Coordinates of C-alpha atoms and ligand atoms in Angstrom, one line a residue:
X1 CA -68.9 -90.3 45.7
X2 CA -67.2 -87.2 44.0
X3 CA -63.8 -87.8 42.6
X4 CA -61.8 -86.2 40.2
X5 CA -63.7 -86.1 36.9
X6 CA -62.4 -87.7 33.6
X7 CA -60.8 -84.8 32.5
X8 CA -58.8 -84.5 35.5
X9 CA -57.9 -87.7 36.6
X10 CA -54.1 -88.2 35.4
X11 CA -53.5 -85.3 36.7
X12 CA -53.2 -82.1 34.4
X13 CA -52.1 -80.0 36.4
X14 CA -51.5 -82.3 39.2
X15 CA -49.4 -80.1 41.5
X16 CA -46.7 -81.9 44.4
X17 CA -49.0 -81.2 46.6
X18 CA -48.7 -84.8 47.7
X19 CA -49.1 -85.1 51.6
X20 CA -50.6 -81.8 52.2
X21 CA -52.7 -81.3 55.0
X22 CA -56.7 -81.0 54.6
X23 CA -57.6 -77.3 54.0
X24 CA -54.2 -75.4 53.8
X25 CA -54.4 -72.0 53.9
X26 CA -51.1 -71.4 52.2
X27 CA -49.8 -67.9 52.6
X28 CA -50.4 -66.7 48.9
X29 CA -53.3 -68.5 48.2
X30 CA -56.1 -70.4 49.9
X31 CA -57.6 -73.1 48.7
X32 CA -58.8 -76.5 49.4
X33 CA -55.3 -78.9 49.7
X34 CA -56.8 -82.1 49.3
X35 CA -58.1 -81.6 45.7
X36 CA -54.4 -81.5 44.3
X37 CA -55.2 -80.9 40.7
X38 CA -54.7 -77.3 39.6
X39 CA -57.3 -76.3 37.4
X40 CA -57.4 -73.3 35.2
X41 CA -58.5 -70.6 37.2
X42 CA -61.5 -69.4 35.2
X43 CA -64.5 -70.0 33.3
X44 CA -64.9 -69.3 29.5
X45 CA -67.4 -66.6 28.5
X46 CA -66.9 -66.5 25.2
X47 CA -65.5 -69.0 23.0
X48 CA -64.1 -68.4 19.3
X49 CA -64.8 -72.1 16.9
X50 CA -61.7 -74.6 16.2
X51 CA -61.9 -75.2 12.1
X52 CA -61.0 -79.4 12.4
X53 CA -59.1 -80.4 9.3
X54 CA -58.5 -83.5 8.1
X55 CA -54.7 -84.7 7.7
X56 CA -55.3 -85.0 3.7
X57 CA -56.1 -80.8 3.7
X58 CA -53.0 -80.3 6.1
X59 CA -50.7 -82.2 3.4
X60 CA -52.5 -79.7 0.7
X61 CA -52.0 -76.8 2.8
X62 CA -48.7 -77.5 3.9
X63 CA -47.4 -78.2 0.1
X64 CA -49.1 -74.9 -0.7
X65 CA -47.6 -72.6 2.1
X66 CA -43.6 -73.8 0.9
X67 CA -43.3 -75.7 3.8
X68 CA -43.3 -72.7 5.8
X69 CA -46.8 -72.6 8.7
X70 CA -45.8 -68.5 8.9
X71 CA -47.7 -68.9 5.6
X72 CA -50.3 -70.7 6.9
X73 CA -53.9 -69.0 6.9
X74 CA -54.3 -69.2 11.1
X75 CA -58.5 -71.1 10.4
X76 CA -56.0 -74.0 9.3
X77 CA -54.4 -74.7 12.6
X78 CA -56.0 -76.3 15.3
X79 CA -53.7 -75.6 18.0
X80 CA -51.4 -72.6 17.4
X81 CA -48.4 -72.3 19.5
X82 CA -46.2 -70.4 17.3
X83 CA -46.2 -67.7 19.8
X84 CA -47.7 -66.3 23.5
X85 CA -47.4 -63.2 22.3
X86 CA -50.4 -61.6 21.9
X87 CA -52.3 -63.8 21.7
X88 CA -53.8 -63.9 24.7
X89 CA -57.5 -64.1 26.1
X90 CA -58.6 -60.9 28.1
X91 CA -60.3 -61.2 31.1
X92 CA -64.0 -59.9 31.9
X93 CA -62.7 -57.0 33.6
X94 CA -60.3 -56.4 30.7
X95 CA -62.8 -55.7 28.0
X96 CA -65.0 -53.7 30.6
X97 CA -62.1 -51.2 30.5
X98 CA -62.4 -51.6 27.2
X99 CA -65.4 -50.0 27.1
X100 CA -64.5 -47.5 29.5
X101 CA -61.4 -46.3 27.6
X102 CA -60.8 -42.8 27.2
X103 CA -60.1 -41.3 24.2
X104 CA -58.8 -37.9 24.6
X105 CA -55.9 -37.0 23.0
X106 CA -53.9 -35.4 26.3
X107 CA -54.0 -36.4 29.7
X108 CA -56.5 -39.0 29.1
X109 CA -57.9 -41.0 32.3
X110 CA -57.2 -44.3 31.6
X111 CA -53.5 -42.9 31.4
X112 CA -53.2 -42.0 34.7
X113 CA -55.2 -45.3 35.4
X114 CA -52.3 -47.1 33.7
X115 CA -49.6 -45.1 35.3
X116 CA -50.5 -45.5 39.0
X117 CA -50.7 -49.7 38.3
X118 CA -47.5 -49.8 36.5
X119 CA -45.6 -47.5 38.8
X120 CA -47.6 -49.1 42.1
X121 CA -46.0 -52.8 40.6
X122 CA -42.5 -51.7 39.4
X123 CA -41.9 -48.6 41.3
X124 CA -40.6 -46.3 38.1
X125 CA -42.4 -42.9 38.1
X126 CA -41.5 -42.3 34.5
X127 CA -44.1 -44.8 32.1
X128 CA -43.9 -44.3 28.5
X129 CA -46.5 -46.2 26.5
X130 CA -45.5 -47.7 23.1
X131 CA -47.5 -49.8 20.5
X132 CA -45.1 -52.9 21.6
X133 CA -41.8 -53.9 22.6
X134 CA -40.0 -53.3 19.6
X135 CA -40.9 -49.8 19.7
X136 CA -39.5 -49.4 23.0
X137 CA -36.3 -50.9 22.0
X138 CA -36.2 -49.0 18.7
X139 CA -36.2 -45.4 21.0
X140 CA -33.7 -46.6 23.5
X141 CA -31.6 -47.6 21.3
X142 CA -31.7 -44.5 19.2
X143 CA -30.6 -42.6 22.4
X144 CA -27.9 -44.9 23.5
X145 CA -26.2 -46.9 20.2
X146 CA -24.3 -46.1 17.9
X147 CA -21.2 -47.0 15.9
X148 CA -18.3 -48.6 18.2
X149 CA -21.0 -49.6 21.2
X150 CA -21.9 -52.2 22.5
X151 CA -24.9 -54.0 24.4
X152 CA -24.2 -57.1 26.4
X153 CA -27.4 -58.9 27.2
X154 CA -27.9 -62.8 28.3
X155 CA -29.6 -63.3 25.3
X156 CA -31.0 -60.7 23.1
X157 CA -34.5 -61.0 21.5
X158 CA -34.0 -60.9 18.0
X159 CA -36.2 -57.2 17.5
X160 CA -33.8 -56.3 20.2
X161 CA -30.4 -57.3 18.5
X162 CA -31.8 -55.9 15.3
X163 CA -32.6 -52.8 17.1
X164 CA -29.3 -52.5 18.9
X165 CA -27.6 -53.4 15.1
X166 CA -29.9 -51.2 13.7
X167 CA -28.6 -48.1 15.6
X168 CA -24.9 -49.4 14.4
X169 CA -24.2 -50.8 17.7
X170 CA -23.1 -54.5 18.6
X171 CA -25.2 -56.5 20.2
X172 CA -23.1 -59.4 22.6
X173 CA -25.0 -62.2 24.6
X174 CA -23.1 -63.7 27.6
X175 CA -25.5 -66.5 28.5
X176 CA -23.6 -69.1 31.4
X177 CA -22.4 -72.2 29.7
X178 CA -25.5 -74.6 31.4
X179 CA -27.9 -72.5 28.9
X180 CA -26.1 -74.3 26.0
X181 CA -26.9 -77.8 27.3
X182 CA -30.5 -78.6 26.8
X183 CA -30.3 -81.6 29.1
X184 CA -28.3 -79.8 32.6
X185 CA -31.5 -78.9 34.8
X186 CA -29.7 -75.8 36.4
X187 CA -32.7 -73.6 37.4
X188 CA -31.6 -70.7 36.4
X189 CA -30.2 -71.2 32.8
X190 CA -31.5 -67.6 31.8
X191 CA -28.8 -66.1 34.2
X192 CA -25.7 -63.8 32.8
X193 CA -22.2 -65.0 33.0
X194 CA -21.1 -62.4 35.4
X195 CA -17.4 -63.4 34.6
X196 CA -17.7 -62.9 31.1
X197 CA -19.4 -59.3 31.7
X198 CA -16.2 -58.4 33.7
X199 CA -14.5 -59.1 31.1
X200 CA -16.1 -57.8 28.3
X201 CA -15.8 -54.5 30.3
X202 CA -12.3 -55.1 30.9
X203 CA -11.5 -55.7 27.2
X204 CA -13.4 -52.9 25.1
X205 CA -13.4 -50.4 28.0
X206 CA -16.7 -48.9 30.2
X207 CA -17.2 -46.4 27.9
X208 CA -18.6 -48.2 24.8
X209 CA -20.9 -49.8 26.8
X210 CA -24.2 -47.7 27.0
X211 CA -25.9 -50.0 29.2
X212 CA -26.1 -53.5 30.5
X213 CA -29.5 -55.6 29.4
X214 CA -30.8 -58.5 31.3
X215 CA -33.6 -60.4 29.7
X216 CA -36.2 -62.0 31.8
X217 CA -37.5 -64.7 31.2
X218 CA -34.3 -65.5 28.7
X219 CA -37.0 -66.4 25.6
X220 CA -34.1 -67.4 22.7
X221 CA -32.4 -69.5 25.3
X222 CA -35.7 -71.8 26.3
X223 CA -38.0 -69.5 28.3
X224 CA -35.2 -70.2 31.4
X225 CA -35.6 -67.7 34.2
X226 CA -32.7 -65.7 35.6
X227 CA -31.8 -66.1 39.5
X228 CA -32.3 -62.7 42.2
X229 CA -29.1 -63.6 42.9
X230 CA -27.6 -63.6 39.6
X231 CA -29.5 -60.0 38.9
X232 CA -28.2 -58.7 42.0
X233 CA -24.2 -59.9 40.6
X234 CA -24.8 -58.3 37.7
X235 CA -26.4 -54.7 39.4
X236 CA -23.0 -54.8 41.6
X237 CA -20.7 -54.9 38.3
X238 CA -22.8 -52.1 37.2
X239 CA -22.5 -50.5 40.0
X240 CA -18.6 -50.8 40.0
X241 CA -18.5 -49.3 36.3
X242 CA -21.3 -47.0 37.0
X243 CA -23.1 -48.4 34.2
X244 CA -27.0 -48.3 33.8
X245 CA -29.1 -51.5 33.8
X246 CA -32.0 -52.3 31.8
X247 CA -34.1 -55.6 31.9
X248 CA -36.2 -56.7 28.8
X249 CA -39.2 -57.2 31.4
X250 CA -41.6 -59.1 29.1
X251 CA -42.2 -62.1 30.9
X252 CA -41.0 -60.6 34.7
X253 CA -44.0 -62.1 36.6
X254 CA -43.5 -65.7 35.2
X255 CA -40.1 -64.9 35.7
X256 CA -40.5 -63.9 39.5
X257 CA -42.9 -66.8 39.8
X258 CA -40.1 -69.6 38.7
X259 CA -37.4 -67.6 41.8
X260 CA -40.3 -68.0 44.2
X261 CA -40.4 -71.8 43.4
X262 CA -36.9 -72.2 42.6
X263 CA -34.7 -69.8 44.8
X264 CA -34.3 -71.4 48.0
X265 CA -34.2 -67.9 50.3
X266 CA -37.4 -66.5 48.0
X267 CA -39.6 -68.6 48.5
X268 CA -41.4 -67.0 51.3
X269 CA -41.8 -63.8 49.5
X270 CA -44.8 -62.6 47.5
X271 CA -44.5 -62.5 43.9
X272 CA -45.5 -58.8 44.1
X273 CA -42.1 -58.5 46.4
X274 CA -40.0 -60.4 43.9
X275 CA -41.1 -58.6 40.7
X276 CA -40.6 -54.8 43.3
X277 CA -37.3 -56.3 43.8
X278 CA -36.2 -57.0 40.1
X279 CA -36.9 -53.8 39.0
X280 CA -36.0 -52.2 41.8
X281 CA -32.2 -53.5 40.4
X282 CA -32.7 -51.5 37.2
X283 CA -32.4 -47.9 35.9
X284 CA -35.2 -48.8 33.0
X285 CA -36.9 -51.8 31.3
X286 CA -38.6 -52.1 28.0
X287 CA -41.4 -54.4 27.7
X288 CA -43.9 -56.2 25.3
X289 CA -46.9 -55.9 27.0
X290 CA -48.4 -58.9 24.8
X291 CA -47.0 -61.4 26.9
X292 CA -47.2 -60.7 30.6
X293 CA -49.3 -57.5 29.8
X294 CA -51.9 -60.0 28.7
X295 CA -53.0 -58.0 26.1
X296 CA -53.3 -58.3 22.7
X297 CA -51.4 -55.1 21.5
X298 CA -48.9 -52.9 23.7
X299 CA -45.9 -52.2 25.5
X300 CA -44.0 -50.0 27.8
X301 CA -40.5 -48.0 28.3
X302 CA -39.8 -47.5 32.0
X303 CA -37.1 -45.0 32.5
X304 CA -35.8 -43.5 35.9
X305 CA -33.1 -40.5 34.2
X306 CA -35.0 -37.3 33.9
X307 CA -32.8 -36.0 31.0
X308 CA -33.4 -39.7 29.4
X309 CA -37.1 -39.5 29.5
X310 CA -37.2 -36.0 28.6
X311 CA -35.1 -37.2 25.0
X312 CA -37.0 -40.0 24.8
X313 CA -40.3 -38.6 25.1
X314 CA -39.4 -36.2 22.2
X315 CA -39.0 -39.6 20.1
X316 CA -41.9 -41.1 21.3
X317 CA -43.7 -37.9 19.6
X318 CA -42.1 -38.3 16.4
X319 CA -42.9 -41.6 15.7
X320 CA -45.7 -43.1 18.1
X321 CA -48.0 -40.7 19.3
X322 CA -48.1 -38.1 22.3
X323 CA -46.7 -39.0 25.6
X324 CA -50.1 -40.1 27.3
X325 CA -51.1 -42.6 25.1
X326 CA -47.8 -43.8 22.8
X327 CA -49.3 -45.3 19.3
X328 CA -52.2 -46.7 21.3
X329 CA -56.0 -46.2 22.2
X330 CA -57.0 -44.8 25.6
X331 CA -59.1 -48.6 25.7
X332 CA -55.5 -50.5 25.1
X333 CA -54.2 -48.3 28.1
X334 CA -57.2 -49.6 30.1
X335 CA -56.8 -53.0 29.5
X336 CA -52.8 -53.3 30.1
X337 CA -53.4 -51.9 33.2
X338 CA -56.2 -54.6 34.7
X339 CA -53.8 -57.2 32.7
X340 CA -50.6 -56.2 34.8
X341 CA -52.4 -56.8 37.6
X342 CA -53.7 -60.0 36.7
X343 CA -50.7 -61.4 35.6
X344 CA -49.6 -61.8 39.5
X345 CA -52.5 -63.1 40.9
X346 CA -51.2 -66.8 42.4
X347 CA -53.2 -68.8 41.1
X348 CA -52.8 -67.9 37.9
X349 CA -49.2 -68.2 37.8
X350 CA -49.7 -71.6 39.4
X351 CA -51.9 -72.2 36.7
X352 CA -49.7 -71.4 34.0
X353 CA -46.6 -72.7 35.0
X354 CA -47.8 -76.0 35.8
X355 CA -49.4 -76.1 32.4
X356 CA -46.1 -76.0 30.7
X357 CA -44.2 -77.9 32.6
X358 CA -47.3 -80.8 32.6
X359 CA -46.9 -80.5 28.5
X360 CA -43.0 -80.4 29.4
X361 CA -43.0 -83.9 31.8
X362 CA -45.5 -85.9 29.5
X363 CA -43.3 -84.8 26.6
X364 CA -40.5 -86.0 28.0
X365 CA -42.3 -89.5 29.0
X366 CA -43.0 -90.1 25.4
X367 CA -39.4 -89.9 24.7
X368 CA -39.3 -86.3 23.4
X369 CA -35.7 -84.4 24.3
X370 CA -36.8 -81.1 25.3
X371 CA -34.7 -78.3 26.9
X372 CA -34.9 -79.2 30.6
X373 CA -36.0 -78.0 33.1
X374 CA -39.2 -76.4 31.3
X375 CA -39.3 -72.6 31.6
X376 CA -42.2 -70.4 31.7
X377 CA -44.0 -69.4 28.7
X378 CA -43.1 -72.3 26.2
X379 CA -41.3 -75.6 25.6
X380 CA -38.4 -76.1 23.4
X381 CA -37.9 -79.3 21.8
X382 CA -34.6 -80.5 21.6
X383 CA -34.8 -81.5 17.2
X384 CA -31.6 -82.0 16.7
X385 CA -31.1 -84.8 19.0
X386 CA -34.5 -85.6 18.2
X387 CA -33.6 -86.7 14.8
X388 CA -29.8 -87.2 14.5
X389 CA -30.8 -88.7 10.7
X390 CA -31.4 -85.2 9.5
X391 CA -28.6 -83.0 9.7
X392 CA -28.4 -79.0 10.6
X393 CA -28.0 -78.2 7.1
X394 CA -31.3 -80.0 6.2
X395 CA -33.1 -78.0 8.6
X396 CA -33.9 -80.8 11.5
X397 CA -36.4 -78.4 13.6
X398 CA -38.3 -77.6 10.7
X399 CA -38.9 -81.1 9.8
X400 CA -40.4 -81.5 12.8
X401 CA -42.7 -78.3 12.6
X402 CA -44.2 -79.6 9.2
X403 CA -44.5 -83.0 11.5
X404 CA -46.5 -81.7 13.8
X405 CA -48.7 -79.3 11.6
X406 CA -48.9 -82.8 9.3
X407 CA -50.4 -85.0 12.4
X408 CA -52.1 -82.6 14.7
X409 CA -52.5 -79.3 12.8
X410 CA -50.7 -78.0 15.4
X411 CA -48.3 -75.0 14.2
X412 CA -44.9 -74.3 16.1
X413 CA -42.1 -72.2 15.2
X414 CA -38.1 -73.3 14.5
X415 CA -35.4 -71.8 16.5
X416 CA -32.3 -73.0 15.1
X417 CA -30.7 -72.9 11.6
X418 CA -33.8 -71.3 9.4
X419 CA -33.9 -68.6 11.7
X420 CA -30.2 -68.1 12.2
X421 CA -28.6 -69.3 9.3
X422 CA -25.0 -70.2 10.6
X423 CA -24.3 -67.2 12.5
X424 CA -21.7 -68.0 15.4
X425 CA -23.4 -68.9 18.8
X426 CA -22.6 -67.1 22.0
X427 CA -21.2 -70.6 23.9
X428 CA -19.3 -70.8 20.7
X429 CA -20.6 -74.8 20.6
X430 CA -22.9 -75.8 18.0
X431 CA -26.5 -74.3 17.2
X432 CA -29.0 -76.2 18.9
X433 CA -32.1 -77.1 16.6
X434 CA -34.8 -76.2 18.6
X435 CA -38.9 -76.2 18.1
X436 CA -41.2 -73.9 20.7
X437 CA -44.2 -74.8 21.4
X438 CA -45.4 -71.3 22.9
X439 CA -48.8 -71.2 25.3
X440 CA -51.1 -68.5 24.7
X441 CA -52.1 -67.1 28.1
X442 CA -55.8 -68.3 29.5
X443 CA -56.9 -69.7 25.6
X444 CA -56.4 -73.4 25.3
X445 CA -57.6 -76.3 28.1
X446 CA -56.3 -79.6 29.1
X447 CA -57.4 -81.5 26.5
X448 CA -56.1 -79.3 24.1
X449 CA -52.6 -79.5 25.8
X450 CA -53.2 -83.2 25.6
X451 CA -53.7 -83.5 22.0
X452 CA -50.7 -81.7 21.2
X453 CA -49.1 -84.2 23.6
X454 CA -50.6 -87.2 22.0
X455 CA -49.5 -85.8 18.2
X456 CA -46.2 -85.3 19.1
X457 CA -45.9 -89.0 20.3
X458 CA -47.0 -90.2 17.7
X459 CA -44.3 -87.8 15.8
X460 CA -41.3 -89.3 18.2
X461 CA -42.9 -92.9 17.0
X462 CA -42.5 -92.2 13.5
X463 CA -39.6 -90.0 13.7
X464 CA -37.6 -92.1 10.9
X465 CA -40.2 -91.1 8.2
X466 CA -39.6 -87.1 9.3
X467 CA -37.3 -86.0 5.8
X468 CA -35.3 -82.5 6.1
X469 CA -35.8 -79.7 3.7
X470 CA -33.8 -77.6 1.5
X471 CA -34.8 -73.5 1.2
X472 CA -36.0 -73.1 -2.5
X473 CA -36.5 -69.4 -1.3
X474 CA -34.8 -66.7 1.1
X475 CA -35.4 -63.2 1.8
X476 CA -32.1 -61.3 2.5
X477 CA -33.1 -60.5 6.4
X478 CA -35.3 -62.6 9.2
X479 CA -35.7 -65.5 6.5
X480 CA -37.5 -67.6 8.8
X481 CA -40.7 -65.6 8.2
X482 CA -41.2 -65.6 4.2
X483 CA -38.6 -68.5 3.1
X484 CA -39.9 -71.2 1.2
X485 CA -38.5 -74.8 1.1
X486 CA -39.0 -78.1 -0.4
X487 CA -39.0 -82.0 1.1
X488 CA -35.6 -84.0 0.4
Ligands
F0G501 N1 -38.2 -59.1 24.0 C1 -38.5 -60.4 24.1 C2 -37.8 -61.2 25.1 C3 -39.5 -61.0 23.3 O1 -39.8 -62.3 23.4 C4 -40.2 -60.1 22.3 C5 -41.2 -60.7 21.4 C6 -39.8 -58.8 22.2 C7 -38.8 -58.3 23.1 C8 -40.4 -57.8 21.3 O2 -41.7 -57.5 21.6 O3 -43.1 -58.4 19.7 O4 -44.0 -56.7 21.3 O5 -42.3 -56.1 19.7 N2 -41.4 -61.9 21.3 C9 -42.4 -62.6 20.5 C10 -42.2 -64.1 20.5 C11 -42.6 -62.0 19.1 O6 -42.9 -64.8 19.7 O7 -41.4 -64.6 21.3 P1 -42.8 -57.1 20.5

C-alpha cells in the first residue's frame, strides 16, 4: 500500500488540511486533498555539492574568522541561512531566458519583456531597472532628502536608513507596539502605527516629509507582514496631507500571500489581486529583486510622477547605466521577469511559507523562543530570552550564531546589539537580541530544514555552556560585517 514515504511522514510541510474532502479543487490551486503533505513544488536539475565538515574544523574555522561567520569562506557552511537574498535557485525557464537575453545597449527586447510583466503585476507604467535595491533607494532618496526631512517608515531596512541618512535626511520607524513583543501572535506585526504617523505629521509639519515608506514584508522587525487594512489607513493619512507613498516591495508576494491566509475578508482573493491591490495604494516602490524577484542580482524603481521619473532617470544614467537596462545585463532583465511571475504561483507560496513556519513550530517544540507568529522569509530567534545568563552587552545573539555554526555548521546572522550597537529603539523598550535564520528560495529540502532543527535543539539543550563575546575589533560604520570578537 502507498503511504507517505520516510521523508514525509511527520509531516514537513504537513498543511491543516485536516478533514478536507477527497480531490478538492480549491479555487487557486488543484490538487489532490487527501495527500496533506506539501511538498516542494519541483524537481532538482542541477545540484551544487555540500562540503561536510567535521565539528573539530568548524572550532578551527570559527577561531580563525574572529568569531565573526561573515568571515567565514561560504564551502565551510553546510547550511547557510545568513540571508534569502540572492541567493536563490532559478528555475528552468529562468536560465532559458538566460540564454535568450538581449544585449543591445538601447531598447533591448528582454526590456520590454520585463516591462510588460512588471507593469501587467503592479500596474506602474514607469519601470526603472537597477543593479539592486539599494541602488533604487540611493536615487530616490537623492531626489527627495535632504537636511531637515524626514522619512517615516515601519521599519527601515538598514541600506534604506543609511540611504535616507545618507542624503542628510532622518529616517523615523513607527512600528505598532505588538512588533516589540516577540511572544504577542498579532498577525500583522509589520503594520504602521497609524496614530503615531498623525502625529509625527502633526509635530514637524507636512512639509518635511518627502514621502511616507511602508516596508513589506517588515524584514528588521521579524519577516511580519503588514495588514490591507493597515496599508489602506496609512494611504488615507496620505491622502489627507497629500503626501506620496512608497512601499519597500521586496518581499510583496509573500507578503500578499500571509493577508490571503491571515486577513479574514481576503481570503477569497487571488494573490495576483492582493499584490494589484498593494501597489495600487502607492505612488512608487523600490525593490530588491533578490528576494521575491528570485534572482540572483537585481532590482527595480517603480515610479508613477512623470517629472519624478524624468529626474530620476537622469540619475539612473549617471551612475547605473541607460534607462533600458539599469547596471544590469539584457539576460538579468530576462530572468527577473520569468522570476516575478513565479514568485505568485500558489503553490509555491504554499510551499514556502509552510516551510518556515514548519522550521518555526518544531523550533518552538524544542523549547526555542522565537518571534511568533513566524513571518515569511525567515525565523527570528528570540536570544535574549534564550540565554538570560549572557547579558546584551556580551553579545547574547552572537553566542548563539557561533553555536549553531559550532554544532551544525549552519551560519545565521545576529540582529541585535553587534549590529546596532545601543542605538535607541523605535518602541523605546529594550533591543531585542535576535538570530535569523533566512530561507534561500527553492535551494534547500526537508531534511536539510530538519538538520538545522535538530542542531539547534541540541543548542537550547546545552544552552548553559553558550559563553558571550567581547568585540576585540570594530569598524566605524555597519560593524556587524568586519568586527572581530573573542569568547568570555
Ligand atoms: N529593503 C529590504 C526590506 C531588504 O531586506 C533589503 C535587503 C533591501 C531593502 C536592500 O536590497 O540588498 O538588493 O540592495 N536585504 C538583505 C537581507 C540584504 O539580508 O535581508 P539590496
Amino acid at each position: 500500500m502507498a503511504g507517505p514515504c520516510e521523508f514525509a511522514r511527520g509531516g514537513l510541510f504537513v498543511g491543516p488540511a485536516v478533514g478536507a474532502p477527497r480531490f478538492v479543487k480549491t479555487k487557486n490551486s488543484e490538487y489532490d486533498a487527501h495527500v496533506k503533505t506539501i511538498i516542494e513544488p519541483f524537481r532538482i536539475k542541477s545540484i551544487e555539492p555540500i562540503r561536510m565538515t567535521t565539528r573539530d574544523e568548524r572550532e578551527r574555522i570559527l577561531r580563525e574568522a574572529g568569531f565573526n561567520v561573515f568571515l567565514i569562506r561560504a564551502e565551510d557552511v553546510l547550511i547557510d541561512l545568513l540571508t534569502d537574498s540572492g541567493t536563490g535557485a532559478m528555475s528552468a525557464e529562468q536560465w532559458a531566458g538566460i540564454m535568450r537575453g538581449d544585449e543591445s545597449y538601447a531598447g533591448a527586447t528582454s526590456f520590454y519583456r520585463f516591462q510588460d510583466r512588471i507593469t501587467e503585476l503592479t500596474g506602474f507604467e514607469h519601470v526603472l531597472p537597477t543593479h539592486q535595491g539599494r541602488a533604487s533607494e540611493r536615487i530616490l532618496f537623492e531626489l527627495v532628502g535632504g537636511p531637515d526631512k524626514i522619512v517615516p517608515n515601519n521599519a527601515h531596512f538598514d541600506t534604506t536608513r543609511a540611504n535616507v541618512e545618507h542624503s542628510g535626511a532622518k529616517a523615523v520607524d513607527l512600528p505598532i507596539p505588538e512588533a516589540a513583543e516577540p511572544k504577542n501572535r498579532h498577525p500583522f506585526k509589520g503594520n504602521m502605527n497609524v496614530a503615531a504617523l498623525e502625529k509625527l505629521i502633526a509635530d514637524v509639519g507636512r512639509d518635511r516629509i518627502p514621502l511616507v515608506m511602508v516596508t513589506v514584508t517588515n524584514n528588521s522587525g521579524g519577516g511580519q507582514p503588514v495588514s490591507m487594512a493597515n496599508l489602506r489607513a496609512v494611504r488615507a493619512v496620505c491622502d489627507k496631507h497629500k503626501l506620496p507613498l512608497f512601499l519597500d516591495a521586496c518581499r510583496f508576494s509573500e507578503n500578499a500571500f500571509l493577508i490571503k491566509q491571515r486577513e479574514p475578508d481576503m481570503k477569497d482573493r487571488t494573490v495576483r489581486e492582493i499584490v494589484r491591490e498593494m501597489f495600487d495604494l502607492a505612488d512608487g516602490a523600490t525593490i530588491s529583486a533578490k528576494k521575491d524577484g528570485m534572482v540572483n542580482i537585481g532590482g527595480l524603481l517603480l515610479l508613477r510622477d512623470e517629472q519624478m521619473l524624468y529626474r530620476a532617470s537622469n540619475l539612473l544614467i549617471l551612475t547605473e547605466g541607460f534607462i533600458t537596462y539599469g547596471g544590469l545585463a539584457g539576460r538579468d532583465l530576462e530572468a527577473m521577469a520569468q522570476g516575478f511571475e513565479e514568485v505568485v504561483h500558489d503553490d509555491y507560496l504554499a510551499y514556502r511559507i509552510r516551510s518556515v513556519e514548519y522550521l518555526g513550530e518544531k523550533l518552538i517544540a524544542a523549547g526555542i523562543p522565537i518571534v511568533e507568529p513566524p513571518g515569511g522569509h525567515a525565523i527570528y530567534i528570540d536570544a535574549g530570552a534564550l540565554c538570560p545568563h549572557i547579558p546584551p552587552a556580551q553579545f547574547p545573539g552572537q553566542a548563539v550564531v557561533c553555536g549553531l555554526y559550532r554544532i551544525g555548521g549552519v551560519r545565521s546572522v545576529e540582529i541585535g546589539s553587534v549590529m546596532f550597537g545601543n542605538a535607541p529603539t523605535a518602541t523605546g523598550k529594550p533591543r531585542l537580541e535576535l538570530v535569523r535564520l533566512a530561507m534561500p528560495r527553492r535551494v534547500y529540502t526537508q531534511s536539510h530544514i530538519d538538520y538545522v532543527i535538530e542542531a539547534a535543539a541540541e543548542l537550547a539543550a546545552s544552552k548553559a555552556n553558550l559563553r558571550g563575546l567581547r568585540m576585540t575589533h570594530q569598524p566605524p560604520v555597519l560593524r556587524h560585517f568586519t568586527a572581530r570578537f573573542e569568547e568570555i
